[in-house]
Structure formats: structure tokens, C-alpha cells
Amino acid sequence: MSKLTDLTIASALTGLDNKDFTAVELAQAHIDAMAEHSALNAFITETPDIALKQAESSDKRRASGDAGALDGIPLAIKDLFCTNGVQTTAASRILEGFIPQYESTVTQKLFDDGAVMLGKTNLDEFAMGSSNTTSYYGNVINPWKREGDDTDLTPGGSSGGSAAAVAAQICMGATGTDTGGSIRQPASFCGITGMKPTYGRCSRWGTIAFASSLDQAGTFARSVEDNALLLRSMSGHDPKDSTSANKSVPDFAAALTGDIKGKVIGIPKEYRVDGMPEEISALWQRGIEWLESAGATTIEVSLPHTHYALATYYVIAPAEASSNLARYDGVRFGHRAKEDDLTDMYEITRAEGFGEEVKRRIMIGTYALSSGYYDAYYIKAQKVRRLISQDFLSAFEKCDALLTPTAPSSAFAIGENEDDPIKMYLNDVFTVPASLAGLPGISIPAGVDAQGLPLGLQVIGRPWDEETVFKVAGVVENLAQFAYVPQTVKRLPHD
Amino acid sequence: MSLDKESVKKVASLARIRMSDEELERMMPQLSKIIGFVEQLAEVNTDNVEPLANVVDITPELRKDVVNDGGYADKILENAPEETQGYFVVPKVVE
């Protein structure tokens, strides 16, 4: 039998049903892996005691025939989801020691289905970043290394801890959030699959807000099917979030038929950006050929406002962030500076509590929303956002899904791209447009570059059509046959 | 467009983030660069385009206007840096 930590969620569920192993054994194997890989710094808070307790209850439920859809599956939770009684930090000093007294809807749904929580994963502070280097709790290290080179690489961001934990086989799946690419880009950098559903598919209640019109919860796992299983559990209407959709949740995994005959896949010509590495162009071309060989037709489509997506995003996201993060004032929760004057207390609390990138974005957002600039920046960006959204809707009149690269590069070294915020922002050039349009998107590992680092392909679908996204992604997964494992996992002696 | 130090100071004050002179100096070129980058939006013709605030086609539902939550002040105060007798405590505001 293979190691328990090698299993997919789907196969682990079968193993649990067949009594090949117990949920407690499965949890323990992952708790051991978590200890083994602690140098990756993937977790801010580890919760092995909770995991074992949940696993014990899971074994009892399974014994009495009451097992839920994810019963006994060990997961990691991005530390942006509030978890009742367990510290939730958003990777910020300002929330150090914050213990929510309630459970986010997404985590509650996972627990209702029997999932087991191993811990809370590291991220960029308030999910602002593309390299997981802005966390107050330190950088996350990508389990992958360049061949013959021990330099630490970033796992991408913002959900870097979740992606690293899944890639290093510390957990079977993890939650993430995606505002401009924070699931898809780290999935690509870590050689795993990550899915951002349609905006409104999952409730945002109890998820710490960054940019409310963009934030959406999603999933990480090592197969497309596992992502489909997790997403089904997490999705659904929630009266506590008026932007969560009152739509029935399909059995996403049932869409994985492998049959894409007659589907039309759009290839957006504006994504052929200058300076794209040859390896990524070549991988994209292979992806097109895979889909054609499976019976789909590919056509070139145009998304003419793509070029303006990043600028639009870097007005809207900071503007909403500056408003959302106004709540951190040292009064109700979190860090508080010891000052006798109220304004001093506010200003110094926030100066001490927020890191550099968060301050920068709050400042940009405050500027964009300030009197005299609101129309020129925020309203203008919202108008361009409509044009970007319309580009996609027009494209979807001619095709069923889009295929693009996920990111313009493979994982880079920690500290690279830090000299210039714009350079860092360019990481999200292929993921931000779909976020602005609220569309479902998935990244599937499809190959490696010359340095042996994983590269992802992205499938983007129509609003609410996650099923086609999963279906097409499943075909890419089958034909890519991505069987690489990070060196960090390979190098460690197996017991 | 480039932001001068006074403008950055004003924004920091609006954002309620205390910044030293040194931080203001450091922030100034970074903010100017980002503002310069987003100003390319001015090139886009948005005549007769409505701003997009809600990206998907769902109409938020109204719930009944009734009290349906509450009654747990202790939980609300659980994470307060300072509290007394069921209230949050802030530095003295009026003399």
C-alpha cells in the first residue's frame, strides 16, 4: 500500500470506507508530515489536537454509517478563514492573538461534511501579495527547488502556505481565497491544482475581507477530482452573505467525464504577451493540441481590454481594502498601541500592526477614494471593469471555455521582484482579468520548465459553469500526466 | 503624476497610519509609481459605460427587518484589548 500522505482525497475516502485505515491513522500520518516539513513555514497555527479529536469522531460516524462527503479527510485552512476558538491572523501582526468566537461558513460546511483540520496556513498579509513574503509570521518556502540549486523559492501568493502544504503532502487539500490570482498562481508555482469558483459560489461570511467585490474562496488539491469534491462541500447560498448565490450546487465531480467532443475552447490572443518565456508558450501550445486531440475545437478569441486589467485591479482592490481595513482600530480586537490620545492610539496601532505592503495598498486606496480623485480613479476603474467583463461575455458567445497559461513564470526566488511593486504585480497578469469578471478559473500543473519547476495552465469558464471548467481541466490533467513530485518530498526518507 | 511629501502625509493621516519622515520619503516614489501605472486607464474610452459594482447576475435578497442575532456581549468583548462592564474602553475623548 502506498503511503497515506500520497493518496488523493477520492482514494482516501475509498480506503476509509474499505477499512484499509482509520481517520485517526490518516490524521496522524499528516500530523507527522506537518512536523517533518515545519521548515517550509506553511502553517501559522498547527492544530494536531483538534485534528485527532475530529478524526476520532469521524471514525465513530463512519462506523455507524453516518459518514459525510469528506469524512476524515485532513485539510489545511488558510488563516484568513475565521475558526471558532482557533487563532486567526490574516498573517498580520494587527490580528495576533485574535480568537474568533464564530466559524466561517466555508469551514463550517467542510466540518459539517466531516473534514479534519490540521492547522491554519500562512499567507501574504491580508492576502496582499504574490509571493507569500509579506506575512508577519515569515516567508513560506516552496517545497520545489530548481534542479541542482538549493535556493529557496516562493510558493506564490497569497495562499502560499495552503499551496505549499498540499504540494509537500502535509494535507490532502486546503482552502484558499483568490482576489486577483491568489489560488491559481500559487497552485501553478507549487505543481498542484487550484480552483477559484464564480464570485458568489461560496459565502464570504467569516472570511477576513480584502477586496469584497473580488474575494472568493476556493480549493487546492493534488487532482482535479479532489478540487471538485472540496468545492461541492464549500459552496452554497448563505443568508449571512447577500452576495452568495441562491443557486443549487451541482455535483462537480460528476462533470469529469473526459468527454469534451464538440466543445469550443477560446485562446485569447491578448495573452500572448511580450517577453513570455518560450517554455510557457510551448506548454500553452501543447495544451491546445491536447484539447484538440480530445475532440474539442480551438479558436482564437479577443479580450481587447486585457491590457488594462492590472491597472483596474490596482485601483479597485486597494480602494476596497482601505475601506475594509478601517476596522482595525485597536478598539474591538487585535493589536492596540498604549497611547493616551485617541488619534495617536489609532495611528500608532495601525502603524505598528500593518506591514509595508498593506500600508502601501491602504494608502493607494485611500488616495483613490479621496475627495477630488474618486471619479478619476475608482469610478473610472469600475467602468473599465465592465468593459473587461463584457470582453469575456462576448468571447463566451463563441466558445465554452478559455485556455491560457496561469502565470508568466515559474516560481522565483524569495526576494526576487521585491525592488519594484509593479514587477511583483505583473505575476497576476493572466489571473486578474477573470477575477475582475468574477469568472471561475482553475490552474492545472501541465509540465515543468528547464529548471524542473512546475508550470500551470489555466481554464476559465462562464459564470456558474464550474462544471465545464472541471471537465476541460480533467482532460488537461489526463493528457499532461504530470507525475513530478517536489524534491523536498522525494528527498525525505520514506518510512 | 507624482505625489509630493505633503500629499503623502495627508493620505497617511486620512488612512490613520502614523508615518515618520523617513517612511513618507520612502513611500512617496512608490505611491507615485503605482498612481502613474494606474493612470493608463485614462486612455480607455468609457463614454456611456456604467460603473460595474456587482460582477455577477444575482440580486441580493432582502431579509425581514427583525432582530435575529445577538445576546452574547461576552463573545463580542472576548478579543477586546480593554473592556469593562460590558463595554469597550478607549482612551478618554472628552475632558
Coordinates of C-alpha atoms in Angstrom, one line a residue:
Chain A
M1 CA 0.0 0.0 0.0
S2 CA 1.2 3.5 -0.8
K3 CA 1.9 6.0 2.0
L4 CA -1.2 7.5 3.4
T5 CA 0.1 11.0 2.6
D6 CA 0.5 10.0 -1.1
L7 CA -3.3 9.4 -1.5
T8 CA -5.8 11.6 -3.2
I9 CA -8.9 12.6 -1.3
A10 CA -11.0 10.4 -3.6
S11 CA -8.8 7.3 -2.9
A12 CA -8.6 8.1 0.8
L13 CA -12.4 8.1 1.0
T14 CA -12.5 4.7 -0.6
G15 CA -9.8 3.4 1.8
L16 CA -11.7 4.7 4.8
D17 CA -14.9 3.0 3.5
N18 CA -13.0 -0.2 3.0
K19 CA -11.5 0.0 6.5
D20 CA -7.9 -0.1 5.0
F21 CA -7.0 2.5 7.6
T22 CA -8.8 4.8 10.1
A23 CA -9.3 8.5 10.0
V24 CA -7.1 8.7 13.1
E25 CA -4.3 6.9 11.2
L26 CA -4.8 9.2 8.3
A27 CA -4.7 12.3 10.5
Q28 CA -1.6 11.0 12.3
A29 CA 0.3 10.4 9.1
H30 CA -0.4 14.0 8.1
I31 CA 0.5 15.4 11.5
D32 CA 3.8 13.6 11.2
A33 CA 4.3 15.1 7.7
M34 CA 3.5 18.6 9.1
A35 CA 6.2 18.1 11.8
E36 CA 8.7 16.8 9.1
H37 CA 8.1 19.8 6.9
S38 CA 7.9 22.5 9.5
A39 CA 10.9 24.3 7.8
L40 CA 8.5 25.3 5.0
N41 CA 6.7 27.5 7.5
A42 CA 3.4 26.7 5.7
F43 CA 1.4 27.0 8.9
I44 CA 0.9 29.9 11.3
T45 CA -1.0 27.7 13.8
E46 CA -0.9 24.0 13.9
T47 CA -3.9 22.2 15.4
P48 CA -2.9 18.5 15.7
D49 CA -5.1 18.0 18.8
I50 CA -8.2 19.3 17.0
A51 CA -7.3 17.1 14.1
L52 CA -7.1 13.9 16.2
K53 CA -10.3 14.7 18.0
Q54 CA -12.1 15.3 14.8
A55 CA -10.7 12.2 13.3
E56 CA -11.9 10.1 16.3
S57 CA -15.4 11.5 15.9
S58 CA -15.1 10.7 12.2
D59 CA -14.2 7.1 12.8
K60 CA -17.3 6.8 15.0
R61 CA -19.5 8.3 12.4
R62 CA -18.2 6.0 9.7
A63 CA -18.7 3.0 12.0
S64 CA -22.3 4.0 12.5
G65 CA -22.9 4.7 8.8
D66 CA -23.2 8.4 9.2
A67 CA -20.1 9.5 7.3
G68 CA -20.2 12.8 5.4
A69 CA -18.9 13.6 2.0
L70 CA -15.4 14.4 3.3
D71 CA -15.4 12.5 6.5
G72 CA -11.9 12.0 7.9
I73 CA -10.1 14.0 5.2
P74 CA -7.3 16.1 6.7
L75 CA -7.3 19.6 5.3
A76 CA -5.4 22.8 5.9
I77 CA -7.3 26.1 6.3
K78 CA -5.9 29.4 5.0
D79 CA -5.5 31.7 8.0
L80 CA -8.0 34.1 6.5
F81 CA -11.0 32.0 7.4
C82 CA -12.2 32.6 11.0
T83 CA -12.2 29.4 13.0
N84 CA -14.1 29.3 16.3
G85 CA -11.7 29.2 19.2
V86 CA -8.5 29.0 17.0
Q87 CA -6.3 32.0 16.4
T88 CA -7.0 33.7 13.1
T89 CA -4.4 36.2 12.0
A90 CA -4.6 37.0 8.2
A91 CA -0.8 36.8 8.6
S92 CA -0.9 40.3 10.2
R93 CA 0.5 41.5 13.5
I94 CA -2.6 43.5 13.9
L95 CA -4.6 40.3 14.5
E96 CA -2.0 38.4 16.5
G97 CA -3.8 36.6 19.2
F98 CA -7.3 37.1 17.7
I99 CA -9.5 34.2 18.6
P100 CA -12.8 34.2 16.6
Q101 CA -15.9 33.3 18.6
Y102 CA -17.6 32.1 15.4
E103 CA -16.9 29.8 12.5
S104 CA -16.7 31.0 8.8
T105 CA -19.4 29.5 6.7
V106 CA -16.9 27.8 4.4
T107 CA -15.1 26.0 7.2
Q108 CA -18.4 25.2 8.9
K109 CA -19.6 23.5 5.7
L110 CA -16.3 21.5 5.5
F111 CA -16.6 20.4 9.1
D112 CA -20.3 19.5 8.6
D113 CA -19.1 17.1 5.9
G114 CA -16.6 15.6 8.3
A115 CA -13.4 17.3 7.3
V116 CA -10.4 17.3 9.7
M117 CA -8.4 20.5 10.3
L118 CA -4.6 20.2 10.6
G119 CA -4.0 23.9 11.1
K120 CA -4.1 27.4 9.7
T121 CA -1.9 28.2 6.8
N122 CA 0.4 31.1 6.2
L123 CA -0.3 33.7 3.6
D124 CA 0.6 37.1 2.4
E125 CA -0.6 39.7 5.0
F126 CA -4.3 40.2 4.4
A127 CA -3.8 38.2 1.2
M128 CA -1.9 41.1 -0.4
G129 CA 0.9 39.6 -2.3
S130 CA 2.1 37.2 -5.0
S131 CA 5.0 35.5 -3.2
N132 CA 4.0 34.9 0.4
T133 CA 6.8 37.2 1.5
T134 CA 4.6 39.9 3.2
S135 CA 3.5 37.7 6.2
Y136 CA 4.3 38.9 9.7
Y137 CA 4.9 35.2 10.5
G138 CA 7.7 34.8 8.0
N139 CA 8.1 33.6 4.4
V140 CA 6.7 30.3 3.2
I141 CA 9.2 28.1 1.4
N142 CA 8.1 26.4 -1.8
P143 CA 8.7 22.6 -1.5
W144 CA 10.1 22.7 -5.0
K145 CA 13.8 23.6 -5.8
R146 CA 15.5 24.3 -9.1
E147 CA 17.4 21.3 -10.3
G148 CA 20.9 21.3 -8.7
D149 CA 20.2 24.5 -6.8
D150 CA 19.2 24.8 -3.2
T151 CA 17.9 28.4 -3.4
D152 CA 14.6 28.8 -1.5
L153 CA 11.8 29.7 -3.9
T154 CA 8.5 31.4 -3.2
P155 CA 5.3 29.2 -3.3
G156 CA 3.5 32.2 -4.9
G157 CA 0.8 34.0 -3.1
S158 CA -1.3 34.9 -1.4
S159 CA -2.4 31.4 -0.5
G160 CA 1.3 30.2 -0.4
G161 CA 1.0 28.2 2.8
S162 CA -2.0 26.3 1.6
A163 CA -0.3 25.5 -1.8
A164 CA 3.0 24.5 -0.2
A165 CA 1.2 22.3 2.3
V166 CA -0.7 20.4 -0.4
A167 CA 2.4 20.1 -2.6
A168 CA 4.5 18.8 0.3
Q169 CA 1.8 16.3 1.1
I170 CA 1.2 17.6 4.6
C171 CA -2.5 17.8 3.9
M172 CA -4.8 16.2 1.2
G173 CA -6.4 19.5 0.3
A174 CA -6.7 23.1 1.5
T175 CA -8.8 26.2 1.3
G176 CA -7.6 29.3 -0.3
T177 CA -9.0 32.7 -1.3
D178 CA -8.5 34.3 -4.6
T179 CA -8.8 38.1 -5.2
G180 CA -6.6 38.5 -8.2
G181 CA -4.9 35.1 -8.6
S182 CA -4.2 34.1 -5.0
I183 CA -5.2 30.4 -5.6
R184 CA -4.3 29.9 -9.2
Q185 CA -0.8 31.4 -9.2
P186 CA 0.5 29.5 -6.1
A187 CA -1.1 26.3 -7.5
S188 CA 1.0 26.9 -10.6
F189 CA 4.2 27.6 -8.7
C190 CA 3.7 24.5 -6.4
G191 CA 2.7 22.0 -9.1
I192 CA -0.8 21.3 -7.8
T193 CA -4.4 22.1 -8.9
G194 CA -6.2 25.1 -7.5
M195 CA -9.8 26.3 -8.3
K196 CA -11.4 29.7 -7.9
P197 CA -15.2 29.3 -8.5
T198 CA -17.5 32.0 -9.7
Y199 CA -17.8 35.1 -7.4
G200 CA -20.8 34.3 -5.2
R201 CA -20.4 30.5 -5.3
C202 CA -19.0 30.3 -1.7
S203 CA -20.1 32.5 1.2
R204 CA -17.6 35.2 2.3
W205 CA -19.1 35.2 5.8
G206 CA -16.3 34.8 8.3
T207 CA -13.6 35.2 5.7
I208 CA -11.4 38.2 6.6
A209 CA -12.1 40.8 3.9
F210 CA -9.5 42.2 1.5
A211 CA -11.5 43.4 -1.6
S212 CA -15.1 42.4 -1.2
S213 CA -16.2 42.7 -4.8
L214 CA -13.4 40.3 -5.8
D215 CA -12.7 38.0 -2.8
Q216 CA -13.8 34.4 -3.4
A217 CA -13.0 31.2 -1.5
G218 CA -11.6 28.2 -3.4
T219 CA -9.7 25.0 -3.2
F220 CA -6.3 23.3 -3.5
A221 CA -5.7 19.6 -4.0
R222 CA -3.5 17.2 -6.0
S223 CA -6.1 16.3 -8.5
V224 CA -9.0 18.0 -10.4
E225 CA -11.4 15.5 -8.9
D226 CA -10.3 16.3 -5.3
N227 CA -10.9 20.0 -6.1
A228 CA -14.4 19.2 -7.3
L229 CA -15.1 17.3 -4.1
L230 CA -13.9 20.1 -1.8
L231 CA -15.7 22.8 -3.8
R232 CA -19.0 21.0 -3.6
S233 CA -18.7 20.9 0.1
M234 CA -17.8 24.6 0.5
S235 CA -20.4 26.0 -1.9
G236 CA -23.9 27.2 -1.5
H237 CA -26.2 30.0 -0.5
D238 CA -25.7 31.6 2.9
P239 CA -28.2 34.1 4.3
K240 CA -25.3 35.7 6.1
D241 CA -23.7 36.8 2.8
S242 CA -26.1 38.6 0.5
T243 CA -23.6 38.2 -2.4
S244 CA -23.6 34.4 -2.1
A245 CA -25.7 32.9 -4.9
N246 CA -29.0 31.2 -4.2
K247 CA -28.3 28.6 -6.8
S248 CA -28.2 24.8 -6.5
V249 CA -24.7 23.3 -6.2
P250 CA -24.0 20.7 -8.9
D251 CA -22.1 17.5 -8.2
F252 CA -18.9 19.0 -9.8
A253 CA -17.1 15.7 -9.8
A254 CA -19.8 14.2 -12.0
A255 CA -18.7 16.6 -14.7
L256 CA -15.4 14.8 -15.0
T257 CA -16.5 12.6 -17.9
G258 CA -13.4 13.2 -20.1
D259 CA -15.8 14.0 -22.9
I260 CA -15.1 17.4 -24.5
K261 CA -16.1 16.4 -28.0
G262 CA -17.7 19.4 -29.7
K263 CA -16.6 21.9 -27.0
V264 CA -15.1 25.1 -28.4
I265 CA -12.1 26.4 -26.5
G266 CA -11.1 30.0 -26.9
I267 CA -7.4 31.1 -27.0
P268 CA -7.2 34.8 -26.1
K269 CA -4.7 36.4 -28.4
E270 CA -4.0 39.3 -25.9
Y271 CA -2.5 36.7 -23.5
R272 CA 0.4 36.2 -25.9
V273 CA 2.3 39.0 -24.1
D274 CA 5.7 40.3 -25.0
G275 CA 8.5 38.6 -23.2
M276 CA 6.6 35.5 -22.3
P277 CA 9.1 32.7 -21.8
E278 CA 9.3 30.3 -24.7
E279 CA 8.7 27.3 -22.4
I280 CA 5.4 28.8 -21.3
S281 CA 4.3 29.5 -25.0
A282 CA 5.3 25.9 -25.8
L283 CA 3.3 24.5 -22.9
W284 CA 0.3 26.5 -23.9
Q285 CA 0.6 25.2 -27.5
R286 CA 0.8 21.6 -26.1
G287 CA -2.4 22.3 -24.1
I288 CA -4.2 23.4 -27.2
E289 CA -3.1 20.3 -29.0
W290 CA -4.2 18.1 -26.1
L291 CA -7.7 19.6 -26.2
E292 CA -7.9 19.2 -29.9
S293 CA -6.8 15.6 -29.7
A294 CA -9.6 15.0 -27.3
G295 CA -12.2 16.3 -29.8
A296 CA -12.5 20.0 -28.9
T297 CA -12.2 22.8 -31.4
T298 CA -10.0 25.7 -30.5
I299 CA -10.5 29.2 -31.9
E300 CA -8.7 32.5 -31.3
V301 CA -10.7 35.0 -29.4
S302 CA -10.1 38.6 -28.5
L303 CA -10.3 40.2 -25.0
P304 CA -9.4 43.7 -26.1
H305 CA -9.2 45.3 -22.6
T306 CA -6.9 42.7 -21.1
H307 CA -4.0 45.2 -21.2
Y308 CA -5.9 47.4 -18.7
A309 CA -6.8 44.7 -16.2
L310 CA -3.9 45.1 -13.8
A311 CA -4.3 48.9 -13.6
T312 CA -8.1 48.4 -13.0
Y313 CA -7.3 45.8 -10.3
Y314 CA -4.8 48.1 -8.6
V315 CA -7.4 50.8 -8.2
I316 CA -10.4 48.6 -7.1
A317 CA -8.6 46.2 -4.8
P318 CA -6.7 48.8 -2.8
A319 CA -9.8 51.1 -2.6
E320 CA -11.9 48.3 -1.2
A321 CA -9.0 47.2 1.1
S322 CA -8.6 50.7 2.5
S323 CA -12.3 50.7 3.4
N324 CA -12.3 47.1 4.8
L325 CA -9.2 47.5 6.8
A326 CA -10.5 50.6 8.5
R327 CA -12.0 48.3 11.2
Y328 CA -8.5 47.6 12.6
D329 CA -8.5 50.5 15.0
G330 CA -7.3 48.9 18.3
V331 CA -10.7 49.1 19.9
R332 CA -12.6 45.9 19.4
F333 CA -9.9 43.3 18.6
G334 CA -6.3 42.8 17.7
H335 CA -3.3 44.8 18.4
R336 CA -3.5 48.1 20.3
A337 CA -0.8 50.7 20.9
K338 CA -0.7 52.0 24.5
E339 CA -1.4 55.7 23.9
D340 CA -3.5 58.2 25.9
D341 CA -4.8 60.2 23.0
L342 CA -7.4 58.5 20.8
T343 CA -6.0 59.6 17.4
D344 CA -2.5 58.7 18.5
M345 CA -3.8 55.3 19.5
Y346 CA -5.5 54.7 16.1
E347 CA -2.5 55.9 14.1
I348 CA 0.2 54.1 16.1
T349 CA -1.8 50.9 16.4
R350 CA -2.1 50.8 12.6
A351 CA 1.5 51.9 12.1
E352 CA 2.7 49.0 14.3
G353 CA 0.1 46.5 13.2
F354 CA 0.3 46.6 9.4
G355 CA 3.3 45.7 7.3
E356 CA 4.8 47.6 4.4
E357 CA 2.7 46.2 1.5
V358 CA -0.6 46.5 3.4
K359 CA 0.2 50.1 4.3
R360 CA 1.1 50.8 0.6
R361 CA -2.2 49.4 -0.6
I362 CA -4.3 51.2 2.1
M363 CA -2.5 54.4 1.0
I364 CA -3.2 53.9 -2.7
G365 CA -6.9 53.0 -1.9
T366 CA -7.3 56.0 0.4
Y367 CA -5.9 58.2 -2.3
A368 CA -8.1 56.8 -5.0
L369 CA -11.2 57.2 -2.8
S370 CA -10.3 60.7 -1.6
S371 CA -12.3 63.8 -2.5
G372 CA -11.4 65.1 -5.9
Y373 CA -9.9 61.8 -7.1
Y374 CA -12.9 59.4 -6.6
D375 CA -14.3 59.8 -10.1
A376 CA -10.9 59.8 -11.9
Y377 CA -9.7 56.6 -10.3
Y378 CA -12.4 54.5 -8.6
I379 CA -15.4 55.2 -10.9
K380 CA -13.1 55.1 -14.0
A381 CA -11.8 51.7 -12.8
Q382 CA -15.3 50.4 -12.3
K383 CA -16.2 51.4 -15.8
V384 CA -13.1 49.7 -17.3
R385 CA -14.0 46.7 -15.2
R386 CA -17.4 46.5 -17.0
L387 CA -15.6 46.6 -20.4
I388 CA -13.3 43.7 -19.2
S389 CA -16.3 41.7 -18.1
Q390 CA -18.1 42.3 -21.4
D391 CA -15.0 41.2 -23.3
F392 CA -15.3 37.8 -21.6
L393 CA -19.1 37.6 -22.1
S394 CA -18.6 38.3 -25.8
A395 CA -15.9 35.7 -26.1
F396 CA -18.2 33.1 -24.4
E397 CA -20.7 33.7 -27.2
K398 CA -18.2 31.9 -29.4
C399 CA -16.6 29.4 -27.1
D400 CA -17.3 27.3 -24.0
A401 CA -14.1 27.9 -22.0
L402 CA -10.7 29.6 -22.4
L403 CA -7.3 28.1 -22.1
T404 CA -4.3 30.3 -21.0
P405 CA -1.1 30.0 -19.0
T406 CA -1.6 30.6 -15.3
A407 CA 1.4 32.8 -14.6
P408 CA 4.1 34.4 -16.7
S409 CA 6.9 32.5 -15.0
S410 CA 7.7 29.5 -12.7
A411 CA 8.4 30.0 -9.0
F412 CA 11.0 32.7 -8.4
A413 CA 13.5 33.0 -5.6
I414 CA 12.5 34.6 -2.3
G415 CA 13.5 38.3 -2.5
E416 CA 13.2 38.5 -6.3
N417 CA 10.8 41.1 -7.8
E418 CA 10.8 43.0 -4.4
D419 CA 12.6 46.1 -5.7
D420 CA 9.5 47.2 -7.6
P421 CA 5.9 46.7 -6.7
I422 CA 4.7 46.8 -10.3
K423 CA 7.0 44.0 -11.2
M424 CA 5.5 41.9 -8.5
Y425 CA 2.0 42.8 -9.6
L426 CA 2.8 41.5 -13.1
N427 CA 2.7 38.0 -11.7
D428 CA -1.1 38.2 -11.8
V429 CA -1.4 39.4 -15.4
F430 CA -3.2 36.2 -16.5
T431 CA -5.3 35.7 -13.4
V432 CA -6.5 39.2 -12.6
P433 CA -8.9 39.6 -15.7
A434 CA -11.0 36.6 -14.7
S435 CA -11.1 37.8 -11.1
L436 CA -12.4 41.2 -12.3
A437 CA -15.1 39.4 -14.3
G438 CA -16.0 37.1 -11.4
L439 CA -15.4 34.0 -13.5
P440 CA -14.4 30.5 -12.4
G441 CA -10.8 29.6 -13.2
I442 CA -8.6 26.6 -12.4
S443 CA -4.9 26.0 -12.7
I444 CA -3.7 22.5 -13.5
P445 CA 0.0 21.5 -13.4
A446 CA 0.9 20.7 -17.0
G447 CA 4.6 20.5 -17.3
V448 CA 8.0 21.6 -15.9
D449 CA 10.5 24.2 -17.2
A450 CA 14.2 23.6 -18.0
Q451 CA 14.9 24.1 -14.3
G452 CA 12.5 21.4 -13.3
L453 CA 9.9 23.7 -11.9
P454 CA 6.2 23.2 -12.4
L455 CA 4.1 25.3 -14.8
G456 CA 0.3 25.6 -14.8
L457 CA -2.3 26.0 -17.5
Q458 CA -5.5 27.9 -16.6
V459 CA -9.0 27.1 -17.8
I460 CA -11.6 29.9 -17.4
G461 CA -15.3 29.3 -17.8
R462 CA -18.6 31.1 -18.0
P463 CA -20.2 32.4 -14.8
W464 CA -21.7 29.5 -12.8
D465 CA -20.3 27.0 -15.3
E466 CA -17.6 25.4 -13.0
E467 CA -18.7 22.0 -14.5
T468 CA -17.2 22.8 -17.9
V469 CA -14.1 24.2 -16.2
F470 CA -13.6 21.0 -14.3
K471 CA -14.4 18.9 -17.4
V472 CA -11.8 20.6 -19.5
A473 CA -9.3 20.7 -16.7
G474 CA -9.8 16.9 -16.2
V475 CA -8.9 16.4 -19.9
V476 CA -5.7 18.5 -19.5
E477 CA -4.8 16.6 -16.3
N478 CA -5.2 13.2 -18.1
L479 CA -3.1 14.2 -21.1
A480 CA -0.5 16.2 -19.2
Q481 CA 0.2 13.2 -16.9
F482 CA 2.0 15.5 -14.5
A483 CA 3.8 13.0 -12.2
Y484 CA 6.5 15.2 -10.8
V485 CA 6.9 15.5 -7.0
P486 CA 8.8 18.2 -5.2
Q487 CA 12.4 17.3 -4.3
T488 CA 11.6 18.1 -0.7
V489 CA 9.1 15.3 -0.7
K490 CA 11.3 13.0 -2.7
R491 CA 14.4 13.7 -0.7
L492 CA 13.0 12.7 2.7
P493 CA 13.4 9.1 3.6
H494 CA 10.1 7.2 3.4
D495 CA 9.2 5.2 6.5
Chain B
M1 CA 1.6 62.1 -11.7
S2 CA 3.9 62.4 -8.8
L3 CA 2.9 62.8 -5.2
D4 CA 4.8 65.3 -3.0
K5 CA 5.5 64.7 0.6
E6 CA 2.7 66.8 1.8
S7 CA 0.1 64.8 -0.2
V8 CA 1.5 61.5 1.1
K9 CA 1.3 62.9 4.6
K10 CA -2.3 63.9 4.1
V11 CA -3.2 60.4 2.8
A12 CA -1.4 58.8 5.7
S13 CA -3.4 61.0 8.0
L14 CA -6.7 60.1 6.2
A15 CA -5.7 56.4 6.5
R16 CA -4.9 56.8 10.2
I17 CA -1.4 55.4 9.8
R18 CA 1.4 57.3 11.6
M19 CA 4.5 57.7 9.4
S20 CA 7.9 59.1 10.2
D21 CA 9.5 61.5 7.7
E22 CA 11.7 58.7 6.6
E23 CA 8.7 56.5 5.8
L24 CA 7.0 59.3 4.0
E25 CA 10.1 59.7 1.9
R26 CA 10.2 56.0 1.1
M27 CA 6.5 55.8 0.3
M28 CA 6.5 58.8 -2.0
P29 CA 8.2 57.4 -5.1
Q30 CA 6.4 54.0 -4.6
L31 CA 3.0 55.6 -4.5
S32 CA 3.8 57.9 -7.4
K33 CA 4.9 54.9 -9.5
I34 CA 1.7 53.0 -8.7
I35 CA -0.5 56.0 -9.4
G36 CA 1.4 56.6 -12.6
F37 CA 0.8 53.0 -13.6
V38 CA -3.0 53.1 -13.0
E39 CA -3.3 56.4 -14.8
Q40 CA -3.1 54.5 -18.1
L41 CA -6.9 53.9 -17.5
A42 CA -7.4 57.4 -18.7
E43 CA -6.7 56.1 -22.3
V44 CA -9.8 53.9 -22.3
N45 CA -12.9 55.3 -23.8
T46 CA -15.6 54.8 -21.2
D47 CA -18.3 57.1 -22.6
N48 CA -21.7 55.7 -21.8
V49 CA -20.3 52.8 -19.8
E50 CA -21.9 52.2 -16.4
P51 CA -19.5 51.5 -13.5
L52 CA -19.6 47.8 -12.5
A53 CA -20.1 47.2 -8.8
N54 CA -21.7 43.8 -8.7
V55 CA -20.0 41.4 -11.1
V56 CA -22.5 38.6 -11.2
D57 CA -26.1 38.5 -12.1
I58 CA -27.5 37.9 -8.6
T59 CA -29.9 40.2 -6.9
P60 CA -29.1 40.4 -3.2
E61 CA -32.1 39.2 -1.2
L62 CA -33.7 41.3 1.5
R63 CA -34.3 39.6 4.8
K64 CA -37.1 40.5 7.2
D65 CA -36.2 43.6 9.3
V66 CA -36.2 41.8 12.6
V67 CA -33.6 41.2 15.3
N68 CA -32.3 37.7 14.5
D69 CA -28.9 37.8 16.2
G70 CA -27.2 39.0 19.4
G71 CA -27.4 38.4 23.1
Y72 CA -23.7 37.5 23.5
A73 CA -21.9 40.6 24.6
D74 CA -19.3 38.4 26.3
K75 CA -18.3 36.8 23.0
I76 CA -18.2 40.2 21.3
L77 CA -15.9 41.5 24.0
E78 CA -13.7 38.4 24.1
N79 CA -11.0 39.9 21.9
A80 CA -11.2 43.5 23.2
P81 CA -7.8 44.9 24.1
E82 CA -9.6 46.6 27.0
E83 CA -13.2 46.3 28.3
T84 CA -15.1 46.9 31.4
Q85 CA -18.7 46.1 32.5
G86 CA -19.8 45.0 29.0
Y87 CA -18.2 48.0 27.2
F88 CA -15.1 48.6 25.0
V89 CA -12.7 51.0 26.6
V90 CA -11.0 53.7 24.5
P91 CA -8.7 56.5 25.6
K92 CA -10.5 59.4 27.1
V93 CA -12.1 61.5 24.4
V94 CA -13.8 64.4 26.3
E95 CA -12.4 66.3 29.2

